[in-house]
């Protein structure tokens, strides 16, 4: 008799697994389609690449009309971004003007049924703080606009934040939001709680590793291959990805929002251009993230609760600024061939 042991059984005791639904649906796995480049393939070719690899959830960072039109009718679900620069006008206007914005910029180009999320701004609180006061008022106006269209139940609003909105993240149980950001974060969390929308966070263990000059973050811990578990109370952590997510969970609990789900709106590992950036490490990191998503592994704080994740990035982006590694997160080459053999599900 052959006994098969699943990933979840390796990470969680059988007694816990008996409590899980027998027919659990795998959490959503998507990919980010960044377009800060001048050499990307035509959008129709991109869609073919996505379909060939069984990828049906995509994050785009702005509501480009042609891009939305290209995805319309494909069956691919989108998280579409609202640019940070649009927040002041959306915040100072009315729900009616927000409705006009949605109809002009999004729904004129793609059917609403393909929009899964509207991501309002990106990393506003830390990287574009000028727009911080406008964030929640803009979200509220957009929500009221969605209600006018009876779409508030199917399209969720949130705002992706950098993981560094936490002032403390280690160990996870002491995770807490930066006090200077609470004036915006608390109303945001309240909105997410009331509308059953997720808190979106961009998680990059790669940058945590390269910026750590202590021994707190080892490469093995960042790449899911550490033999040493980190104990935090009664919970054990074998990788930085799960520890980072649980730090966010603890931070939300401290603010009184324990029920808010977490969506990883970006995560990835560069395959070149920096320390520890290689094809081998990119594969190791992303492969382990995918396994946890499709296996509904969850985290030590929320075991067995599937986490929706968007991998970064579909292609390299040669127009990105910052460190050289920022240009080398692409999982696919421009010809549509995978840069490394990452499987997005059991069939590809």
Coordinates of N, CA, C and O in Angstrom, one line a residue, residues 154 156 160 174 190 272 274 280 283:
X154 N -19.9 42.1 -6.1 CA -19.0 41.3 -7.0 C -17.6 41.9 -7.2 O -16.7 41.2 -7.5
X156 N -14.7 44.0 -5.5 CA -14.2 44.5 -4.2 C -13.1 45.6 -4.4 O -12.3 45.5 -5.3
X160 N -3.5 48.2 -2.3 CA -2.2 47.5 -2.0 C -1.2 48.4 -1.3 O -1.0 49.6 -1.7
X174 N 4.3 40.3 17.3 CA 4.4 41.7 17.8 C 4.2 42.6 16.6 O 4.4 43.8 16.7
X190 N -11.4 49.7 8.6 CA -12.9 49.7 8.9 C -13.7 49.5 7.6 O -14.7 48.8 7.6
X272 N 17.9 38.2 -11.8 CA 19.2 38.8 -12.1 C 19.3 40.3 -11.6 O 18.3 40.8 -11.1
X274 N 21.1 41.6 -9.1 CA 21.4 41.9 -7.7 C 21.9 40.7 -6.9 O 21.9 39.6 -7.4
X280 N 17.7 30.2 -10.4 CA 17.5 29.1 -9.5 C 16.7 29.6 -8.3 O 15.8 29.0 -7.8
X283 N 13.0 30.6 -9.1 CA 12.2 29.3 -9.2 C 11.9 28.8 -7.8 O 10.8 28.5 -7.5

